[in-house]
């Protein structure tokens, strides 16, 4: 293209291909803005997003029940369940059952934590302990603890003892494994640094090994709590005259799906509560650990 | 056998001015001697740099002097009060910076003690921080403060600037030089950086084949200028000792 051929009187530049048209500067390279994080965030509050899923599920359930797709003898409607729940609380049978079940879980949890952590410390900290403790524990942990219920009934009768024993057994192994792995997973460089600082053996355990094993211990505690509820359900459904499991077995005999669902919801909430406790503990004890919180 | 000397033994005139005495030291890994009949003397208050190719046993020697490796033969005499700073800062991530500084001190030391040491390394504002939130340079300075708070007669530094970026390293080197002059403790600096060794040390040792193969007094005035021709000369000589051809390096 030759400049001399530019139309006379043209207001445009002589070489239109090089100079961009007026007002279109930004489009030339196809630039796009990088949105700041703050503008991306504030669309829907987090708690609202988190509650939406369960609420949609609940609405769907109510819809299926009221249109008759879901009959009451298969699954009662959410409204009906709320009503039954209120009744069960009002006549005191649900609070009683919950108190009994909570007592069992707490007992088993305390016992299992003491035994599991104690054994893990023994085999984690001392080589003699490892040789004596680890092999039998690894062997026993492969036995499904639920399978021991008949044996426990023979040994402990049908009172509270076999129930507590089952929960204890279920809690002990995940705690043992995770605390043990946590102790053995402590960075050797940190232990060496502790030695060079003149820490005694006990000082090393207290300031380096135990804090280093804490993340593992918290994982173990989480597993243990999950298993504790599981063990409780098994223990209470085999033979019990009180507790949430007993309430469920009774409801099954009368084909009361509404009572069963109420009990399941109670289990779910107790599980959530346990999880909340562990999360709070983690936040408190592991605040030194910067973690990825997601986007 | 590692022996701790509390104070210099007065009956032996050699040890009165020594911070480290090593004689006939041998350390073998699976029958292979990494340190073979090594001899080393460090005077009180002397800054010694230990150079050597990687795998020559210089870090092993430092670990032996720190009392972390006792699987040895020979005589090793070190002061009771000694401190180590490693290449990685090795702070306990579950203890705040000031608690890390006080860790392992006897009795119940006051926090003010830690704060003073942190101030000396220019880190007093991060006293309450968790170690994982520190930058590399800050963590290394915290590790130095942890060593200094023990008021060591012998400070062992195992490539403490190795993991730092170039700018942070210059500042950290200057800091160590200043701290050494103020504290007057003996320092053994293990490094692979010849320039760093010439910049900081009174005496540079080159380790090879499990012994101190070469030794060079650095009698330049402080603060040292790396553009000084005598600096370049010493540096070139040491590089040659380490098997690096200085002419080829300059090209």
Short mmCIF file of C-alpha atoms in Angstrom, two decimals:
data_model
loop_
_atom_site.label_atom_id
_atom_site.label_comp_id
_atom_site.label_asym_id
_atom_site.label_seq_id
_atom_site.Cartn_x
_atom_site.Cartn_y
_atom_site.Cartn_z
CA UNK A 1 0.00 0.00 0.00
CA UNK A 2 1.34 3.34 -0.91
CA UNK A 3 0.89 6.45 1.15
CA UNK A 4 0.39 8.62 -1.88
CA UNK A 5 -2.86 6.78 -2.63
CA UNK A 6 -4.53 7.84 0.58
CA UNK A 7 -7.86 9.46 -0.22
CA UNK A 8 -7.59 13.22 0.01
CA UNK A 9 -9.43 14.86 2.88
CA UNK A 10 -9.43 11.66 4.93
CA UNK A 11 -9.39 12.29 8.68
CA UNK A 12 -7.91 8.86 9.32
CA UNK A 13 -4.22 8.11 9.60
CA UNK A 14 -2.20 7.42 6.55
CA UNK A 15 -1.49 3.83 7.53
CA UNK A 16 -4.72 2.48 8.99
CA UNK A 17 -3.34 -1.02 9.64
CA UNK A 18 -0.84 0.21 12.21
CA UNK A 19 -2.71 2.88 14.12
CA UNK A 20 -5.76 1.44 15.88
CA UNK A 21 -9.15 2.98 15.26
CA UNK A 22 -10.20 5.63 17.77
CA UNK A 23 -11.55 4.40 21.10
CA UNK A 24 -10.68 0.77 20.46
CA UNK A 25 -7.22 0.76 22.06
CA UNK A 26 -7.91 -1.91 24.68
CA UNK A 27 -9.34 -4.45 22.29
CA UNK A 28 -6.25 -4.43 20.18
CA UNK A 29 -4.33 -7.02 22.28
CA UNK A 30 -7.41 -8.70 23.67
CA UNK A 31 -6.61 -7.71 27.28
CA UNK A 32 -8.86 -9.05 29.99
CA UNK A 33 -9.17 -7.85 33.57
CA UNK A 34 -8.02 -10.05 36.49
CA UNK A 35 -10.90 -9.97 38.91
CA UNK A 36 -9.85 -9.32 42.50
CA UNK A 37 -10.68 -12.12 44.92
CA UNK A 38 -12.97 -9.91 46.98
CA UNK A 39 -15.36 -9.36 44.06
CA UNK A 40 -15.43 -13.08 43.33
CA UNK A 41 -16.26 -14.06 46.89
CA UNK A 42 -19.19 -12.08 48.14
CA UNK A 43 -21.87 -13.65 45.98
CA UNK A 44 -23.55 -16.06 48.39
CA UNK A 45 -22.59 -16.31 52.06
CA UNK A 46 -20.83 -19.54 52.93
CA UNK A 47 -23.33 -20.75 55.54
CA UNK A 48 -26.18 -20.29 53.07
CA UNK A 49 -24.33 -22.33 50.45
CA UNK A 50 -23.67 -25.06 52.97
CA UNK A 51 -27.27 -25.31 54.15
CA UNK A 52 -28.74 -25.29 50.64
CA UNK A 53 -27.87 -28.91 49.85
CA UNK A 54 -29.58 -30.51 52.86
CA UNK A 55 -32.60 -28.21 52.50
CA UNK A 56 -33.12 -29.16 48.85
CA UNK A 57 -32.93 -32.83 49.83
CA UNK A 58 -35.49 -32.26 52.59
CA UNK A 59 -37.86 -30.44 50.24
CA UNK A 60 -37.60 -33.25 47.71
CA UNK A 61 -38.38 -35.80 50.42
CA UNK A 62 -41.45 -33.85 51.57
CA UNK A 63 -42.60 -33.53 47.96
CA UNK A 64 -42.31 -37.27 47.36
CA UNK A 65 -44.19 -38.02 50.58
CA UNK A 66 -47.06 -35.63 50.00
CA UNK A 67 -47.55 -36.77 46.39
CA UNK A 68 -47.80 -40.34 47.67
CA UNK A 69 -44.75 -41.68 45.83
CA UNK A 70 -43.17 -42.45 49.21
CA UNK A 71 -45.67 -44.33 51.39
CA UNK A 72 -45.46 -44.03 55.23
CA UNK A 73 -44.60 -47.73 55.73
CA UNK A 74 -41.50 -47.26 53.54
CA UNK A 75 -40.43 -43.86 54.87
CA UNK A 76 -42.45 -41.36 56.86
CA UNK A 77 -42.62 -37.75 55.68
CA UNK A 78 -40.36 -35.08 57.22
CA UNK A 79 -43.38 -33.41 58.80
CA UNK A 80 -44.48 -36.64 60.45
CA UNK A 81 -40.95 -37.30 61.69
CA UNK A 82 -40.74 -33.86 63.27
CA UNK A 83 -44.02 -34.56 65.04
CA UNK A 84 -42.87 -37.96 66.32
CA UNK A 85 -39.58 -36.45 67.39
CA UNK A 86 -41.41 -33.85 69.43
CA UNK A 87 -43.56 -36.52 71.07
CA UNK A 88 -40.56 -38.69 71.90
CA UNK A 89 -38.84 -35.74 73.52
CA UNK A 90 -42.02 -34.76 75.35
CA UNK A 91 -42.60 -38.16 76.95
CA UNK A 92 -38.93 -38.34 77.94
CA UNK A 93 -38.11 -41.58 76.14
CA UNK A 94 -35.70 -39.96 73.65
CA UNK A 95 -33.70 -37.92 76.19
CA UNK A 96 -33.44 -41.02 78.40
CA UNK A 97 -32.23 -43.15 75.51
CA UNK A 98 -29.77 -40.50 74.44
CA UNK A 99 -28.36 -40.14 77.93
CA UNK A 100 -27.86 -43.90 78.18
CA UNK A 101 -26.19 -44.11 74.75
CA UNK A 102 -23.98 -41.10 75.40
CA UNK A 103 -22.86 -42.61 78.69
CA UNK A 104 -21.90 -45.84 76.91
CA UNK A 105 -19.97 -44.04 74.18
CA UNK A 106 -18.21 -41.79 76.67
CA UNK A 107 -17.20 -44.77 78.80
CA UNK A 108 -15.91 -46.76 75.84
CA UNK A 109 -14.18 -43.72 74.39
CA UNK A 110 -12.34 -42.87 77.58
CA UNK A 111 -11.25 -46.48 78.12
CA UNK A 112 -10.27 -46.96 74.48
CA UNK A 113 -8.36 -43.68 74.37
CA UNK A 114 -6.40 -44.55 77.48
CA UNK A 115 -5.58 -48.06 76.25
CA UNK A 116 -4.91 -47.10 72.62
CA UNK A 117 -2.75 -44.08 73.43
CA UNK A 118 -0.98 -45.90 76.24
CA UNK A 119 -0.03 -48.83 74.02
CA UNK A 120 1.02 -46.48 71.21
CA UNK A 121 3.28 -44.54 73.55
CA UNK A 122 4.78 -47.77 74.80
CA UNK A 123 5.60 -49.11 71.36
CA UNK A 124 6.30 -45.72 69.79
CA UNK A 125 8.79 -44.50 72.36
CA UNK A 126 10.57 -47.69 73.37
CA UNK A 127 12.00 -50.34 71.11
CA UNK A 128 11.30 -52.99 73.72
CA UNK A 129 7.70 -51.81 73.80
CA UNK A 130 7.47 -52.05 70.05
CA UNK A 131 8.74 -55.61 70.04
CA UNK A 132 6.34 -56.66 72.77
CA UNK A 133 3.22 -54.67 71.89
CA UNK A 134 3.12 -53.98 68.18
CA UNK A 135 2.88 -57.52 66.82
CA UNK A 136 -0.06 -58.64 69.03
CA UNK A 137 -1.93 -55.37 68.43
CA UNK A 138 -1.44 -55.61 64.66
CA UNK A 139 -2.75 -59.18 64.84
CA UNK A 140 -5.78 -58.34 66.96
CA UNK A 141 -6.77 -55.33 64.90
CA UNK A 142 -7.51 -57.53 61.88
CA UNK A 143 -10.25 -59.30 63.86
CA UNK A 144 -13.56 -57.55 63.12
CA UNK A 145 -14.52 -56.33 66.57
CA UNK A 146 -18.23 -56.79 65.89
CA UNK A 147 -17.56 -60.50 65.59
CA UNK A 148 -16.55 -60.53 69.24
CA UNK A 149 -20.03 -59.59 70.47
CA UNK A 150 -21.10 -63.22 71.19
CA UNK A 151 -17.89 -63.84 73.10
CA UNK A 152 -18.32 -60.64 75.08
CA UNK A 153 -21.87 -61.61 76.01
CA UNK A 154 -20.58 -64.90 77.39
CA UNK A 155 -17.77 -63.16 79.26
CA UNK A 156 -19.54 -60.04 80.51
CA UNK A 157 -23.24 -61.01 80.51
CA UNK A 158 -25.85 -58.73 78.99
CA UNK A 159 -25.42 -55.63 81.15
CA UNK A 160 -23.43 -52.51 80.36
CA UNK A 161 -20.04 -54.22 80.38
CA UNK A 162 -20.16 -55.93 76.95
CA UNK A 163 -21.41 -52.72 75.30
CA UNK A 164 -18.63 -50.64 76.78
CA UNK A 165 -16.14 -53.36 75.88
CA UNK A 166 -17.19 -53.39 72.21
CA UNK A 167 -16.89 -49.60 71.95
CA UNK A 168 -13.54 -49.69 73.76
CA UNK A 169 -12.26 -52.27 71.34
CA UNK A 170 -13.44 -50.31 68.32
CA UNK A 171 -11.83 -47.10 69.58
CA UNK A 172 -8.50 -48.57 70.67
CA UNK A 173 -7.08 -49.69 67.32
CA UNK A 174 -7.45 -46.59 65.14
CA UNK A 175 -6.02 -44.51 67.96
CA UNK A 176 -3.15 -46.92 68.49
CA UNK A 177 -2.25 -47.01 64.79
CA UNK A 178 -2.38 -43.25 64.28
CA UNK A 179 -0.58 -42.24 67.47
CA UNK A 180 2.09 -44.85 66.82
CA UNK A 181 2.52 -43.69 63.22
CA UNK A 182 2.53 -40.09 64.44
CA UNK A 183 5.33 -40.78 66.91
CA UNK A 184 7.40 -42.67 64.39
CA UNK A 185 6.76 -40.03 61.76
CA UNK A 186 8.31 -37.17 63.74
CA UNK A 187 11.06 -35.51 61.69
CA UNK A 188 14.42 -36.98 62.69
CA UNK A 189 16.04 -33.61 61.99
CA UNK A 190 13.92 -32.00 64.68
CA UNK A 191 14.85 -34.70 67.16
CA UNK A 192 18.50 -34.13 66.36
CA UNK A 193 18.01 -30.38 66.79
CA UNK A 194 16.41 -31.07 70.17
CA UNK A 195 19.38 -33.21 71.16
CA UNK A 196 21.81 -30.48 70.11
CA UNK A 197 19.87 -28.04 72.30
CA UNK A 198 20.53 -30.28 75.26
CA UNK A 199 17.04 -31.69 75.79
CA UNK A 200 16.88 -34.74 78.01
CA UNK A 201 15.09 -37.89 76.90
CA UNK A 202 11.92 -36.79 78.65
CA UNK A 203 12.37 -33.26 77.28
CA UNK A 204 12.56 -34.69 73.77
CA UNK A 205 9.37 -36.66 74.35
CA UNK A 206 7.55 -33.66 75.78
CA UNK A 207 8.73 -30.88 73.48
CA UNK A 208 9.42 -32.67 70.21
CA UNK A 209 7.90 -36.15 69.90
CA UNK A 210 4.46 -35.71 71.47
CA UNK A 211 3.66 -32.37 69.79
CA UNK A 212 4.93 -33.85 66.52
CA UNK A 213 2.63 -36.85 66.93
CA UNK A 214 -0.40 -34.69 67.68
CA UNK A 215 -1.69 -34.34 64.09
CA UNK A 216 -1.66 -38.13 63.79
CA UNK A 217 -3.38 -38.47 67.16
CA UNK A 218 -6.14 -36.11 66.07
CA UNK A 219 -6.74 -38.16 62.93
CA UNK A 220 -6.91 -41.23 65.10
CA UNK A 221 -9.39 -39.56 67.42
CA UNK A 222 -11.60 -38.71 64.47
CA UNK A 223 -11.64 -42.28 63.24
CA UNK A 224 -12.22 -43.49 66.76
CA UNK A 225 -15.26 -41.28 67.28
CA UNK A 226 -16.79 -42.52 64.03
CA UNK A 227 -16.20 -46.12 65.04
CA UNK A 228 -17.50 -45.48 68.55
CA UNK A 229 -20.96 -44.63 67.17
CA UNK A 230 -20.83 -47.59 64.84
CA UNK A 231 -19.93 -49.90 67.72
CA UNK A 232 -22.71 -48.37 69.79
CA UNK A 233 -25.32 -49.17 67.13
CA UNK A 234 -24.16 -52.78 66.98
CA UNK A 235 -23.94 -53.18 70.73
CA UNK A 236 -27.38 -51.70 71.35
CA UNK A 237 -29.17 -53.66 68.67
CA UNK A 238 -27.96 -57.05 69.78
CA UNK A 239 -29.24 -56.94 73.33
CA UNK A 240 -30.36 -53.87 75.16
CA UNK A 241 -33.25 -52.64 77.22
CA UNK A 242 -32.37 -48.97 76.93
CA UNK A 243 -30.60 -46.56 74.61
CA UNK A 244 -31.20 -45.31 71.10
CA UNK A 245 -30.48 -48.71 69.57
CA UNK A 246 -33.11 -50.28 71.79
CA UNK A 247 -35.60 -47.61 70.72
CA UNK A 248 -34.89 -48.53 67.10
CA UNK A 249 -35.27 -52.26 67.63
CA UNK A 250 -38.58 -51.63 69.37
CA UNK A 251 -39.73 -49.37 66.51
CA UNK A 252 -38.80 -52.05 63.99
CA UNK A 253 -41.08 -54.54 65.77
CA UNK A 254 -43.99 -52.10 65.37
CA UNK A 255 -43.01 -51.09 61.79
CA UNK A 256 -42.59 -47.48 62.94
CA UNK A 257 -40.30 -46.05 60.22
CA UNK A 258 -40.88 -42.58 61.70
CA UNK A 259 -39.31 -43.55 65.05
CA UNK A 260 -36.44 -45.30 63.27
CA UNK A 261 -35.72 -42.17 61.22
CA UNK A 262 -35.84 -40.00 64.34
CA UNK A 263 -33.25 -42.28 65.95
CA UNK A 264 -31.09 -42.16 62.81
CA UNK A 265 -31.27 -38.37 62.85
CA UNK A 266 -30.22 -38.39 66.49
CA UNK A 267 -27.24 -40.59 65.60
CA UNK A 268 -26.35 -38.24 62.77
CA UNK A 269 -26.47 -35.20 65.05
CA UNK A 270 -24.42 -36.90 67.73
CA UNK A 271 -21.87 -37.76 65.04
CA UNK A 272 -21.83 -34.15 63.87
CA UNK A 273 -21.38 -33.00 67.45
CA UNK A 274 -18.44 -35.36 67.92
CA UNK A 275 -16.89 -34.10 64.70
CA UNK A 276 -17.36 -30.53 65.85
CA UNK A 277 -15.56 -31.32 69.09
CA UNK A 278 -12.60 -32.82 67.25
CA UNK A 279 -12.49 -29.91 64.82
CA UNK A 280 -12.43 -27.45 67.68
CA UNK A 281 -9.68 -29.44 69.37
CA UNK A 282 -7.69 -29.44 66.16
CA UNK A 283 -8.12 -25.71 65.74
CA UNK A 284 -6.93 -25.19 69.27
CA UNK A 285 -4.04 -27.66 69.36
CA UNK A 286 -2.82 -27.49 65.78
CA UNK A 287 -2.99 -23.76 65.24
CA UNK A 288 0.71 -23.79 64.39
CA UNK A 289 -0.06 -25.66 61.18
CA UNK A 290 -0.99 -23.50 58.23
CA UNK A 291 -3.41 -25.51 56.15
CA UNK A 292 -5.08 -25.18 52.80
CA UNK A 293 -8.66 -24.07 53.40
CA UNK A 294 -9.99 -24.41 49.87
CA UNK A 295 -11.38 -21.77 47.60
CA UNK B 1 34.96 -41.13 72.69
CA UNK B 2 33.68 -37.61 73.01
CA UNK B 3 34.69 -35.74 76.11
CA UNK B 4 33.17 -32.53 77.36
CA UNK B 5 35.50 -30.05 78.97
CA UNK B 6 33.71 -27.70 81.30
CA UNK B 7 36.39 -25.09 81.47
CA UNK B 8 39.85 -25.21 79.92
CA UNK B 9 41.92 -27.69 81.90
CA UNK B 10 44.59 -25.66 83.63
CA UNK B 11 47.14 -28.43 83.97
CA UNK B 12 47.46 -28.78 80.25
CA UNK B 13 48.93 -25.64 78.71
CA UNK B 14 47.80 -26.58 75.22
CA UNK B 15 44.13 -26.61 76.09
CA UNK B 16 44.03 -23.29 77.89
CA UNK B 17 43.70 -21.39 74.63
CA UNK B 18 41.81 -24.06 72.71
CA UNK B 19 38.12 -24.17 71.98
CA UNK B 20 38.39 -27.43 70.07
CA UNK B 21 41.02 -30.14 70.21
CA UNK B 22 40.70 -33.14 67.98
CA UNK B 23 43.34 -35.80 67.64
CA UNK B 24 43.39 -39.09 65.80
CA UNK B 25 39.67 -38.85 65.03
CA UNK B 26 38.28 -41.61 62.86
CA UNK B 27 34.67 -42.12 61.82
CA UNK B 28 33.76 -44.98 59.54
CA UNK B 29 30.49 -45.78 57.84
CA UNK B 30 30.25 -49.50 57.06
CA UNK B 31 34.02 -49.89 57.15
CA UNK B 32 34.65 -46.87 54.91
CA UNK B 33 36.48 -44.16 56.83
CA UNK B 34 34.89 -40.78 56.11
CA UNK B 35 37.15 -39.14 58.67
CA UNK B 36 40.55 -40.77 58.92
CA UNK B 37 42.97 -39.86 61.71
CA UNK B 38 41.97 -36.20 61.66
CA UNK B 39 43.65 -33.50 63.72
CA UNK B 40 42.10 -30.12 64.40
CA UNK B 41 42.73 -27.27 66.80
CA UNK B 42 40.57 -24.19 67.12
CA UNK B 43 41.69 -21.38 69.40
CA UNK B 44 39.28 -19.59 71.70
CA UNK B 45 37.45 -16.87 69.84
CA UNK B 46 38.79 -17.99 66.49
CA UNK B 47 36.60 -18.04 63.38
CA UNK B 48 37.41 -21.10 61.33
CA UNK B 49 35.80 -21.99 58.03
CA UNK B 50 35.80 -25.56 56.83
CA UNK B 51 35.64 -26.05 53.09
CA UNK B 52 35.46 -29.21 51.09
CA UNK B 53 33.68 -30.93 48.28
CA UNK B 54 30.32 -32.40 49.12
CA UNK B 55 30.66 -35.78 50.75
CA UNK B 56 34.17 -35.06 52.05
CA UNK B 57 33.04 -35.50 55.66
CA UNK B 58 32.90 -31.87 56.77
CA UNK B 59 29.31 -32.10 57.98
CA UNK B 60 30.14 -35.38 59.73
CA UNK B 61 32.97 -33.61 61.56
CA UNK B 62 30.59 -30.87 62.65
CA UNK B 63 28.05 -33.39 63.89
CA UNK B 64 30.79 -35.12 65.88
CA UNK B 65 31.85 -31.81 67.46
CA UNK B 66 28.20 -31.12 68.28
CA UNK B 67 28.01 -34.44 70.09
CA UNK B 68 25.35 -35.76 67.73
CA UNK B 69 27.54 -38.52 66.34
CA UNK B 70 29.38 -40.49 68.99
CA UNK B 71 30.26 -43.55 66.96
CA UNK B 72 33.90 -42.46 66.77
CA UNK B 73 37.46 -43.30 67.67
CA UNK B 74 40.04 -40.79 68.88
CA UNK B 75 40.08 -37.77 71.15
CA UNK B 76 37.58 -34.96 70.81
CA UNK B 77 37.59 -32.10 73.30
CA UNK B 78 34.93 -29.42 73.00
CA UNK B 79 33.56 -26.80 75.41
CA UNK B 80 30.50 -27.77 77.38
CA UNK B 81 28.67 -24.72 76.12
CA UNK B 82 28.33 -25.20 72.41
CA UNK B 83 25.52 -24.51 69.99
CA UNK B 84 24.64 -25.57 66.49
CA UNK B 85 22.79 -23.85 63.67
CA UNK B 86 21.90 -26.21 60.87
CA UNK B 87 21.35 -25.61 57.19
CA UNK B 88 17.61 -25.96 57.69
CA UNK B 89 16.51 -23.81 60.64
CA UNK B 90 14.93 -26.84 62.38
CA UNK B 91 12.57 -24.80 64.50
CA UNK B 92 9.84 -26.78 66.27
CA UNK B 93 6.79 -25.74 64.26
CA UNK B 94 4.49 -26.18 67.29
CA UNK B 95 6.32 -23.66 69.43
CA UNK B 96 6.23 -19.93 68.94
CA UNK B 97 9.51 -18.36 67.94
CA UNK B 98 10.44 -17.19 71.44
CA UNK B 99 9.69 -20.62 72.94
CA UNK B 100 11.91 -22.16 70.28
CA UNK B 101 14.71 -19.87 71.35
CA UNK B 102 14.39 -20.92 75.00
CA UNK B 103 13.95 -24.63 74.26
CA UNK B 104 16.40 -26.80 76.14
CA UNK B 105 17.73 -24.10 78.44
CA UNK B 106 18.01 -25.29 82.04
CA UNK B 107 15.57 -24.02 84.66
CA UNK B 108 12.68 -21.73 83.80
CA UNK B 109 14.18 -19.00 81.65
CA UNK B 110 12.34 -15.68 81.28
CA UNK B 111 10.85 -14.69 77.97
CA UNK B 112 12.91 -11.49 78.12
CA UNK B 113 16.00 -13.63 77.56
CA UNK B 114 14.59 -14.89 74.26
CA UNK B 115 13.50 -11.41 73.25
CA UNK B 116 16.99 -10.06 73.86
CA UNK B 117 18.51 -12.76 71.65
CA UNK B 118 15.89 -12.15 68.98
CA UNK B 119 16.63 -8.45 69.09
CA UNK B 120 20.28 -9.19 68.55
CA UNK B 121 19.47 -10.89 65.27
CA UNK B 122 16.89 -8.24 64.36
CA UNK B 123 13.83 -10.43 64.79
CA UNK B 124 12.18 -9.08 67.94
CA UNK B 125 8.99 -8.18 66.08
CA UNK B 126 8.41 -11.84 65.14
CA UNK B 127 8.88 -13.19 68.66
CA UNK B 128 5.23 -14.25 68.87
CA UNK B 129 4.97 -15.75 65.38
CA UNK B 130 4.61 -19.42 64.48
CA UNK B 131 7.79 -20.68 62.78
CA UNK B 132 5.94 -21.74 59.63
CA UNK B 133 4.92 -18.15 58.99
CA UNK B 134 8.55 -16.93 58.90
CA UNK B 135 10.45 -16.33 55.69
CA UNK B 136 13.61 -18.35 55.04
CA UNK B 137 15.89 -15.57 56.24
CA UNK B 138 13.80 -14.93 59.35
CA UNK B 139 13.73 -18.61 60.27
CA UNK B 140 17.49 -18.82 59.89
CA UNK B 141 17.91 -15.78 62.13
CA UNK B 142 15.60 -17.34 64.72
CA UNK B 143 17.78 -20.44 64.59
CA UNK B 144 20.85 -18.23 65.16
CA UNK B 145 19.14 -16.56 68.12
CA UNK B 146 18.41 -20.02 69.55
CA UNK B 147 22.12 -20.85 69.27
CA UNK B 148 23.29 -17.52 70.73
CA UNK B 149 20.97 -17.55 73.73
CA UNK B 150 23.03 -20.47 75.03
CA UNK B 151 26.06 -18.13 75.20
CA UNK B 152 28.23 -20.74 73.51
CA UNK B 153 32.00 -20.87 73.71
CA UNK B 154 31.85 -22.74 70.43
CA UNK B 155 29.32 -21.98 67.70
CA UNK B 156 28.96 -24.65 65.04
CA UNK B 157 27.40 -23.49 61.77
CA UNK B 158 26.50 -26.13 59.20
CA UNK B 159 26.06 -24.30 55.89
CA UNK B 160 23.61 -21.93 57.58
CA UNK B 161 23.29 -19.70 54.52
CA UNK B 162 22.98 -22.49 51.97
CA UNK B 163 19.23 -22.29 51.57
CA UNK B 164 19.00 -18.49 51.53
CA UNK B 165 18.64 -16.33 48.44
CA UNK B 166 21.64 -14.22 47.41
CA UNK B 167 20.49 -10.95 48.99
CA UNK B 168 19.37 -12.52 52.27
CA UNK B 169 22.63 -14.45 52.37
CA UNK B 170 24.73 -11.26 52.24
CA UNK B 171 22.82 -9.83 55.19
CA UNK B 172 23.01 -13.08 57.15
CA UNK B 173 26.76 -13.34 56.59
CA UNK B 174 27.23 -9.79 57.80
CA UNK B 175 25.09 -10.58 60.85
CA UNK B 176 27.15 -13.65 61.75
CA UNK B 177 30.35 -11.61 61.41
CA UNK B 178 29.00 -8.95 63.75
CA UNK B 179 27.69 -11.44 66.28
CA UNK B 180 31.01 -13.24 66.35
CA UNK B 181 32.91 -10.01 66.98
CA UNK B 182 30.51 -9.01 69.74
CA UNK B 183 30.35 -12.42 71.44
CA UNK B 184 33.96 -13.47 70.98
CA UNK B 185 33.10 -17.17 70.80
CA UNK B 186 34.93 -19.62 68.61
CA UNK B 187 33.09 -20.38 65.39
CA UNK B 188 33.39 -23.34 63.08
CA UNK B 189 31.60 -22.61 59.83
CA UNK B 190 31.08 -25.49 57.44
CA UNK B 191 30.46 -24.18 53.96
CA UNK B 192 31.06 -24.86 50.28
CA UNK B 193 31.18 -21.16 49.44
CA UNK B 194 34.84 -20.08 49.15
CA UNK B 195 33.99 -16.40 49.07
CA UNK B 196 31.97 -16.70 52.26
CA UNK B 197 34.86 -18.50 53.94
CA UNK B 198 37.40 -15.84 52.97
CA UNK B 199 34.99 -13.08 53.93
CA UNK B 200 34.36 -14.30 57.46
CA UNK B 201 37.11 -16.58 58.72
CA UNK B 202 40.45 -16.08 60.44
CA UNK B 203 41.56 -19.39 59.04
CA UNK B 204 40.19 -21.54 56.24
CA UNK B 205 40.59 -25.30 56.29
CA UNK B 206 40.11 -27.52 53.29
CA UNK B 207 39.03 -31.05 54.04
CA UNK B 208 39.80 -33.88 51.67
CA UNK B 209 40.08 -37.65 52.03
CA UNK B 210 38.99 -37.51 55.66
CA UNK B 211 41.70 -35.13 56.87
CA UNK B 212 42.45 -31.42 56.88
CA UNK B 213 44.39 -31.33 53.64
CA UNK B 214 45.17 -27.63 53.50
CA UNK B 215 44.98 -24.65 55.72
CA UNK B 216 45.11 -20.94 54.94
CA UNK B 217 45.35 -18.03 57.34
CA UNK B 218 43.28 -15.06 56.18
CA UNK B 219 45.10 -11.97 57.44
CA UNK B 220 42.99 -9.36 55.66
CA UNK B 221 41.67 -6.46 57.72
CA UNK B 222 38.01 -6.41 58.65
CA UNK B 223 35.58 -5.47 57.30
CA UNK B 224 36.80 -7.25 54.22
CA UNK B 225 36.33 -6.03 50.71
CA UNK B 226 35.67 -8.69 48.11
CA UNK B 227 37.05 -6.42 45.39
CA UNK B 228 40.45 -6.27 47.15
CA UNK B 229 43.02 -7.99 44.88
CA UNK B 230 44.41 -9.91 47.87
CA UNK B 231 40.90 -11.23 48.54
CA UNK B 232 40.68 -12.45 44.96
CA UNK B 233 44.11 -14.05 45.27
CA UNK B 234 43.18 -16.00 48.41
CA UNK B 235 39.91 -17.03 46.86
CA UNK B 236 41.62 -18.24 43.71
CA UNK B 237 44.19 -20.18 45.69
CA UNK B 238 41.49 -21.95 47.70
CA UNK B 239 39.44 -22.70 44.63
CA UNK B 240 42.49 -24.31 43.07
CA UNK B 241 42.89 -26.43 46.19
CA UNK B 242 39.30 -27.55 45.78
CA UNK B 243 39.97 -28.63 42.23
CA UNK B 244 38.30 -25.71 40.48
CA UNK B 245 40.47 -24.09 37.83
CA UNK B 246 40.19 -20.34 38.62
CA UNK B 247 40.96 -19.31 35.03
CA UNK B 248 38.23 -21.51 33.67
CA UNK B 249 35.83 -20.23 36.29
CA UNK B 250 36.54 -16.61 35.35
CA UNK B 251 35.96 -17.28 31.65
#
